[in-house]
Amino acid sequence: MLLTKEKTAFYLADLETPVGKLINLTIAGLVLLSSGIFVAETYNIPDVVRFNLNILDNIILVIFALEYFLRLWSAEDQVKYVLSFYSIIDLIAILPSFLGAIDISFLRLLRWFRILRLIRFIDKKYLFGISSEDGVIFARILFTLFAIIFVYSGLIYQVEHPVNSKIFATFLDAFYFSVVTMTTVGFGDVTPTSELGRLLTVLMILTGIALIPWQVGDLIRRLVKTANQVETVCPGCGLAFHDADAVFCKSCGTKLQNCINTHNLKLNNKK
């Protein structure tokens, strides 16, 4: 039983083996598919299509719930896992749909936090073919901006559509409003009328102000640090830049001494 738990935990976090990659890519794809389904449901689509999309969304919900319980079951410290950031995001993603069975409709707002589950995969650079730490930071910035706009667009749509359906007729209207607001263009042709909608707009702006500069600063610090390094490709993991006096790769521990010596020899020859 212990071995089964260890294998489960391994494959849920693994990105090296084909099974681990398949599991993680499938989860990421289902997150995007689930979000896409809700976007489609904001449009005037045939009832048959809407019914089939609802069935598909319920299947995805069951998969999310199964994944959560597998992570909880295989965790070494289950209490710590339940209180972790990713666990809370997972719960927010699946719990409203189950509670919706007893008509707590306002909790459906929380379904948009499913998109935040993708944060788990951003730092796993090899999953998406990102080979450098700079690329990971840049991808994180883009994803953070997208997640803020996407999540708040969904929240604003669900709040504003019932009271302002002509302006916020579809998700695209809310998405357009969020992009215009976040980029400070502010055309004013689409504006929320409810107090909750305005509050969400303020929160969206404050969230962007708090998160985006912090991550841009992280990227700048990384670029400055990289400028003081030499290009020495690690034969183990492929990391391209290391400190000039580095002996081992800081990422995987592979010995770099031969590479560093070669680089220093080239510098001496130029002098």
PDB file of C-alpha atoms in Angstrom, residues 11-205:
ATOM      1  CA  TYR A  11       3.461  10.247 -11.221  1.00  0.00           C
ATOM      2  CA  LEU A  12       1.313  13.224 -10.158  1.00  0.00           C
ATOM      3  CA  ALA A  13       4.493  15.308  -9.881  1.00  0.00           C
ATOM      4  CA  ASP A  14       6.739  13.608 -12.452  1.00  0.00           C
ATOM      5  CA  LEU A  15       7.604  15.200 -15.779  1.00  0.00           C
ATOM      6  CA  GLU A  16      10.395  12.935 -16.958  1.00  0.00           C
ATOM      7  CA  THR A  17       8.607   9.652 -17.648  1.00  0.00           C
ATOM      8  CA  PRO A  18       5.997   9.279 -20.409  1.00  0.00           C
ATOM      9  CA  VAL A  19       3.311   8.431 -17.817  1.00  0.00           C
ATOM     10  CA  GLY A  20       4.077  11.514 -15.730  1.00  0.00           C
ATOM     11  CA  LYS A  21       4.069  13.799 -18.763  1.00  0.00           C
ATOM     12  CA  LEU A  22       0.800  12.292 -20.002  1.00  0.00           C
ATOM     13  CA  ILE A  23      -0.923  12.802 -16.638  1.00  0.00           C
ATOM     14  CA  ASN A  24       0.228  16.394 -16.207  1.00  0.00           C
ATOM     15  CA  LEU A  25      -0.465  17.425 -19.795  1.00  0.00           C
ATOM     16  CA  THR A  26      -3.912  15.842 -19.567  1.00  0.00           C
ATOM     17  CA  ILE A  27      -4.716  17.798 -16.407  1.00  0.00           C
ATOM     18  CA  ALA A  28      -3.511  21.040 -18.010  1.00  0.00           C
ATOM     19  CA  GLY A  29      -5.586  20.327 -21.111  1.00  0.00           C
ATOM     20  CA  LEU A  30      -8.711  19.589 -19.065  1.00  0.00           C
ATOM     21  CA  VAL A  31      -8.326  22.883 -17.206  1.00  0.00           C
ATOM     22  CA  LEU A  32      -8.287  24.771 -20.501  1.00  0.00           C
ATOM     23  CA  LEU A  33     -11.136  22.672 -21.917  1.00  0.00           C
ATOM     24  CA  SER A  34     -13.274  23.264 -18.839  1.00  0.00           C
ATOM     25  CA  SER A  35     -12.705  27.006 -19.074  1.00  0.00           C
ATOM     26  CA  GLY A  36     -13.460  26.928 -22.798  1.00  0.00           C
ATOM     27  CA  ILE A  37     -16.752  25.139 -22.155  1.00  0.00           C
ATOM     28  CA  PHE A  38     -17.936  27.868 -19.841  1.00  0.00           C
ATOM     29  CA  VAL A  39     -16.961  30.535 -22.369  1.00  0.00           C
ATOM     30  CA  ALA A  40     -18.978  28.701 -25.036  1.00  0.00           C
ATOM     31  CA  GLU A  41     -21.987  28.495 -22.723  1.00  0.00           C
ATOM     32  CA  THR A  42     -22.192  32.302 -22.565  1.00  0.00           C
ATOM     33  CA  TYR A  43     -23.144  32.357 -26.257  1.00  0.00           C
ATOM     34  CA  ASN A  44     -26.417  31.499 -27.937  1.00  0.00           C
ATOM     35  CA  ILE A  45     -25.749  27.876 -28.862  1.00  0.00           C
ATOM     36  CA  PRO A  46     -28.224  25.075 -29.664  1.00  0.00           C
ATOM     37  CA  ASP A  47     -29.717  23.263 -26.684  1.00  0.00           C
ATOM     38  CA  VAL A  48     -28.284  19.951 -27.834  1.00  0.00           C
ATOM     39  CA  VAL A  49     -24.768  21.391 -27.921  1.00  0.00           C
ATOM     40  CA  ARG A  50     -25.277  23.011 -24.529  1.00  0.00           C
ATOM     41  CA  PHE A  51     -26.479  19.714 -23.082  1.00  0.00           C
ATOM     42  CA  ASN A  52     -23.463  17.828 -24.432  1.00  0.00           C
ATOM     43  CA  LEU A  53     -21.085  20.493 -23.138  1.00  0.00           C
ATOM     44  CA  ASN A  54     -22.681  20.229 -19.722  1.00  0.00           C
ATOM     45  CA  ILE A  55     -22.124  16.450 -19.705  1.00  0.00           C
ATOM     46  CA  LEU A  56     -18.489  16.938 -20.740  1.00  0.00           C
ATOM     47  CA  ASP A  57     -17.993  19.533 -18.018  1.00  0.00           C
ATOM     48  CA  ASN A  58     -19.395  17.154 -15.411  1.00  0.00           C
ATOM     49  CA  ILE A  59     -17.007  14.416 -16.572  1.00  0.00           C
ATOM     50  CA  ILE A  60     -14.095  16.848 -16.215  1.00  0.00           C
ATOM     51  CA  LEU A  61     -15.354  17.764 -12.749  1.00  0.00           C
ATOM     52  CA  VAL A  62     -15.278  14.115 -11.688  1.00  0.00           C
ATOM     53  CA  ILE A  63     -11.711  13.783 -13.011  1.00  0.00           C
ATOM     54  CA  PHE A  64     -10.669  16.886 -11.057  1.00  0.00           C
ATOM     55  CA  ALA A  65     -12.269  15.484  -7.909  1.00  0.00           C
ATOM     56  CA  LEU A  66     -10.536  12.124  -8.405  1.00  0.00           C
ATOM     57  CA  GLU A  67      -7.192  13.863  -8.929  1.00  0.00           C
ATOM     58  CA  TYR A  68      -7.661  15.893  -5.737  1.00  0.00           C
ATOM     59  CA  PHE A  69      -8.416  12.846  -3.619  1.00  0.00           C
ATOM     60  CA  LEU A  70      -5.480  10.947  -5.149  1.00  0.00           C
ATOM     61  CA  ARG A  71      -3.164  13.825  -4.235  1.00  0.00           C
ATOM     62  CA  LEU A  72      -4.628  13.942  -0.741  1.00  0.00           C
ATOM     63  CA  TRP A  73      -4.396  10.168  -0.309  1.00  0.00           C
ATOM     64  CA  SER A  74      -0.791   9.989  -1.512  1.00  0.00           C
ATOM     65  CA  ALA A  75       0.465  13.056   0.385  1.00  0.00           C
ATOM     66  CA  GLU A  76       2.983  12.403   3.158  1.00  0.00           C
ATOM     67  CA  ASP A  77       1.433  15.104   5.344  1.00  0.00           C
ATOM     68  CA  GLN A  78      -2.252  15.259   4.482  1.00  0.00           C
ATOM     69  CA  VAL A  79      -3.039  18.164   6.819  1.00  0.00           C
ATOM     70  CA  LYS A  80      -0.249  20.212   5.284  1.00  0.00           C
ATOM     71  CA  TYR A  81      -1.499  19.350   1.801  1.00  0.00           C
ATOM     72  CA  VAL A  82      -5.091  20.385   2.567  1.00  0.00           C
ATOM     73  CA  LEU A  83      -3.838  23.767   3.774  1.00  0.00           C
ATOM     74  CA  SER A  84      -1.456  24.259   0.838  1.00  0.00           C
ATOM     75  CA  PHE A  85      -2.077  26.850  -1.865  1.00  0.00           C
ATOM     76  CA  TYR A  86      -2.577  24.323  -4.671  1.00  0.00           C
ATOM     77  CA  SER A  87      -4.961  22.250  -2.578  1.00  0.00           C
ATOM     78  CA  ILE A  88      -7.105  25.283  -1.842  1.00  0.00           C
ATOM     79  CA  ILE A  89      -7.159  26.171  -5.547  1.00  0.00           C
ATOM     80  CA  ASP A  90      -8.199  22.598  -6.385  1.00  0.00           C
ATOM     81  CA  LEU A  91     -10.999  22.698  -3.818  1.00  0.00           C
ATOM     82  CA  ILE A  92     -12.227  26.051  -5.100  1.00  0.00           C
ATOM     83  CA  ALA A  93     -12.254  24.571  -8.592  1.00  0.00           C
ATOM     84  CA  ILE A  94     -14.424  21.543  -7.795  1.00  0.00           C
ATOM     85  CA  LEU A  95     -16.445  22.296  -4.653  1.00  0.00           C
ATOM     86  CA  PRO A  96     -18.877  24.882  -6.122  1.00  0.00           C
ATOM     87  CA  SER A  97     -20.085  22.445  -8.763  1.00  0.00           C
ATOM     88  CA  PHE A  98     -20.990  19.849  -6.129  1.00  0.00           C
ATOM     89  CA  LEU A  99     -22.602  22.454  -3.902  1.00  0.00           C
ATOM     90  CA  GLY A 100     -24.500  23.725  -6.921  1.00  0.00           C
ATOM     91  CA  ALA A 101     -26.678  20.637  -6.577  1.00  0.00           C
ATOM     92  CA  ILE A 102     -28.362  22.386  -3.630  1.00  0.00           C
ATOM     93  CA  ASP A 103     -28.732  25.647  -5.570  1.00  0.00           C
ATOM     94  CA  ILE A 104     -25.985  27.789  -4.103  1.00  0.00           C
ATOM     95  CA  SER A 105     -25.669  29.525  -7.440  1.00  0.00           C
ATOM     96  CA  PHE A 106     -23.402  32.347  -6.361  1.00  0.00           C
ATOM     97  CA  LEU A 107     -20.657  29.827  -5.654  1.00  0.00           C
ATOM     98  CA  ARG A 108     -20.476  29.129  -9.397  1.00  0.00           C
ATOM     99  CA  LEU A 109     -18.374  32.290  -9.544  1.00  0.00           C
ATOM    100  CA  LEU A 110     -15.569  30.273  -8.025  1.00  0.00           C
ATOM    101  CA  ARG A 111     -15.424  27.834 -10.934  1.00  0.00           C
ATOM    102  CA  TRP A 112     -13.263  30.332 -12.771  1.00  0.00           C
ATOM    103  CA  PHE A 113     -10.446  29.622 -10.356  1.00  0.00           C
ATOM    104  CA  ARG A 114      -9.940  26.347 -12.258  1.00  0.00           C
ATOM    105  CA  ILE A 115      -7.627  28.279 -14.563  1.00  0.00           C
ATOM    106  CA  LEU A 116      -5.328  28.968 -11.614  1.00  0.00           C
ATOM    107  CA  ARG A 117      -4.610  25.245 -11.353  1.00  0.00           C
ATOM    108  CA  LEU A 118      -2.221  25.759 -14.260  1.00  0.00           C
ATOM    109  CA  ILE A 119       0.130  27.654 -11.926  1.00  0.00           C
ATOM    110  CA  ARG A 120       1.334  24.226 -10.798  1.00  0.00           C
ATOM    111  CA  PHE A 121       2.828  23.580 -14.237  1.00  0.00           C
ATOM    112  CA  ILE A 122       4.484  26.936 -14.946  1.00  0.00           C
ATOM    113  CA  ASP A 123       7.608  26.184 -12.904  1.00  0.00           C
ATOM    114  CA  LYS A 124       7.928  22.746 -14.513  1.00  0.00           C
ATOM    115  CA  LYS A 125       9.807  24.160 -17.472  1.00  0.00           C
ATOM    116  CA  TYR A 126      10.525  20.882 -19.238  1.00  0.00           C
ATOM    117  CA  LEU A 127       6.802  20.163 -19.552  1.00  0.00           C
ATOM    118  CA  PHE A 128       6.384  22.880 -22.187  1.00  0.00           C
ATOM    119  CA  GLY A 129       9.890  22.769 -23.653  1.00  0.00           C
ATOM    120  CA  ILE A 130      11.170  25.856 -21.801  1.00  0.00           C
ATOM    121  CA  SER A 131      14.888  25.310 -21.298  1.00  0.00           C
ATOM    122  CA  SER A 132      15.928  28.314 -19.196  1.00  0.00           C
ATOM    123  CA  GLU A 133      14.984  29.977 -15.937  1.00  0.00           C
ATOM    124  CA  ASP A 134      14.487  33.259 -17.799  1.00  0.00           C
ATOM    125  CA  GLY A 135      11.933  31.542 -20.005  1.00  0.00           C
ATOM    126  CA  VAL A 136      10.116  30.218 -16.949  1.00  0.00           C
ATOM    127  CA  ILE A 137       9.924  33.697 -15.410  1.00  0.00           C
ATOM    128  CA  PHE A 138       8.705  35.230 -18.691  1.00  0.00           C
ATOM    129  CA  ALA A 139       6.103  32.473 -19.081  1.00  0.00           C
ATOM    130  CA  ARG A 140       4.984  33.055 -15.504  1.00  0.00           C
ATOM    131  CA  ILE A 141       4.508  36.781 -16.197  1.00  0.00           C
ATOM    132  CA  LEU A 142       2.418  36.085 -19.299  1.00  0.00           C
ATOM    133  CA  PHE A 143       0.370  33.453 -17.510  1.00  0.00           C
ATOM    134  CA  THR A 144      -0.212  35.685 -14.485  1.00  0.00           C
ATOM    135  CA  LEU A 145      -1.511  38.467 -16.707  1.00  0.00           C
ATOM    136  CA  PHE A 146      -3.706  36.035 -18.640  1.00  0.00           C
ATOM    137  CA  ALA A 147      -5.026  34.412 -15.457  1.00  0.00           C
ATOM    138  CA  ILE A 148      -5.913  37.756 -13.882  1.00  0.00           C
ATOM    139  CA  ILE A 149      -7.799  38.889 -16.974  1.00  0.00           C
ATOM    140  CA  PHE A 150      -9.451  35.516 -17.542  1.00  0.00           C
ATOM    141  CA  VAL A 151     -10.578  34.924 -13.962  1.00  0.00           C
ATOM    142  CA  TYR A 152     -11.862  38.446 -13.414  1.00  0.00           C
ATOM    143  CA  SER A 153     -13.586  38.444 -16.808  1.00  0.00           C
ATOM    144  CA  GLY A 154     -15.503  35.357 -15.740  1.00  0.00           C
ATOM    145  CA  LEU A 155     -16.410  36.868 -12.380  1.00  0.00           C
ATOM    146  CA  ILE A 156     -17.463  40.201 -13.882  1.00  0.00           C
ATOM    147  CA  TYR A 157     -19.524  38.447 -16.556  1.00  0.00           C
ATOM    148  CA  GLN A 158     -21.456  36.375 -14.036  1.00  0.00           C
ATOM    149  CA  VAL A 159     -22.095  39.427 -11.856  1.00  0.00           C
ATOM    150  CA  GLU A 160     -22.978  41.881 -14.610  1.00  0.00           C
ATOM    151  CA  HIS A 161     -24.808  39.702 -17.131  1.00  0.00           C
ATOM    152  CA  PRO A 162     -28.019  39.307 -15.064  1.00  0.00           C
ATOM    153  CA  VAL A 163     -28.342  43.085 -14.487  1.00  0.00           C
ATOM    154  CA  ASN A 164     -26.624  44.467 -17.581  1.00  0.00           C
ATOM    155  CA  SER A 165     -27.116  41.851 -20.276  1.00  0.00           C
ATOM    156  CA  LYS A 166     -27.013  44.292 -23.204  1.00  0.00           C
ATOM    157  CA  ILE A 167     -23.498  45.456 -22.354  1.00  0.00           C
ATOM    158  CA  PHE A 168     -22.155  42.177 -20.962  1.00  0.00           C
ATOM    159  CA  ALA A 169     -23.919  39.830 -23.330  1.00  0.00           C
ATOM    160  CA  THR A 170     -21.109  37.267 -23.611  1.00  0.00           C
ATOM    161  CA  PHE A 171     -17.810  36.396 -21.998  1.00  0.00           C
ATOM    162  CA  LEU A 172     -16.014  38.240 -24.809  1.00  0.00           C
ATOM    163  CA  ASP A 173     -17.631  41.507 -23.677  1.00  0.00           C
ATOM    164  CA  ALA A 174     -16.294  40.981 -20.154  1.00  0.00           C
ATOM    165  CA  PHE A 175     -12.897  39.935 -21.513  1.00  0.00           C
ATOM    166  CA  TYR A 176     -12.744  43.048 -23.700  1.00  0.00           C
ATOM    167  CA  PHE A 177     -13.592  45.222 -20.707  1.00  0.00           C
ATOM    168  CA  SER A 178     -10.895  43.548 -18.592  1.00  0.00           C
ATOM    169  CA  VAL A 179      -8.189  43.971 -21.258  1.00  0.00           C
ATOM    170  CA  VAL A 180      -9.095  47.618 -21.823  1.00  0.00           C
ATOM    171  CA  THR A 181      -9.084  48.249 -18.088  1.00  0.00           C
ATOM    172  CA  MET A 182      -5.835  46.382 -17.344  1.00  0.00           C
ATOM    173  CA  THR A 183      -4.017  48.198 -20.164  1.00  0.00           C
ATOM    174  CA  THR A 184      -5.322  51.555 -18.821  1.00  0.00           C
ATOM    175  CA  VAL A 185      -6.817  52.415 -22.218  1.00  0.00           C
ATOM    176  CA  GLY A 186     -10.272  52.844 -20.714  1.00  0.00           C
ATOM    177  CA  PHE A 187     -12.546  53.525 -23.705  1.00  0.00           C
ATOM    178  CA  GLY A 188     -15.570  53.665 -21.404  1.00  0.00           C
ATOM    179  CA  ASP A 189     -17.883  51.970 -23.909  1.00  0.00           C
ATOM    180  CA  VAL A 190     -18.263  48.948 -21.601  1.00  0.00           C
ATOM    181  CA  THR A 191     -18.618  49.623 -17.885  1.00  0.00           C
ATOM    182  CA  PRO A 192     -20.081  47.649 -14.951  1.00  0.00           C
ATOM    183  CA  THR A 193     -23.206  49.053 -13.319  1.00  0.00           C
ATOM    184  CA  SER A 194     -23.523  46.923 -10.181  1.00  0.00           C
ATOM    185  CA  GLU A 195     -21.565  47.662  -7.024  1.00  0.00           C
ATOM    186  CA  LEU A 196     -20.106  44.162  -7.003  1.00  0.00           C
ATOM    187  CA  GLY A 197     -19.006  44.544 -10.619  1.00  0.00           C
ATOM    188  CA  ARG A 198     -17.221  47.792  -9.808  1.00  0.00           C
ATOM    189  CA  LEU A 199     -15.626  46.199  -6.764  1.00  0.00           C
ATOM    190  CA  LEU A 200     -14.339  43.333  -8.904  1.00  0.00           C
ATOM    191  CA  THR A 201     -12.894  45.864 -11.347  1.00  0.00           C
ATOM    192  CA  VAL A 202     -10.993  47.580  -8.534  1.00  0.00           C
ATOM    193  CA  LEU A 203      -9.749  44.230  -7.237  1.00  0.00           C
ATOM    194  CA  MET A 204      -8.619  43.254 -10.742  1.00  0.00           C
ATOM    195  CA  ILE A 205      -6.570  46.440 -11.080  1.00  0.00           C
TER     196      ILE A 205
END
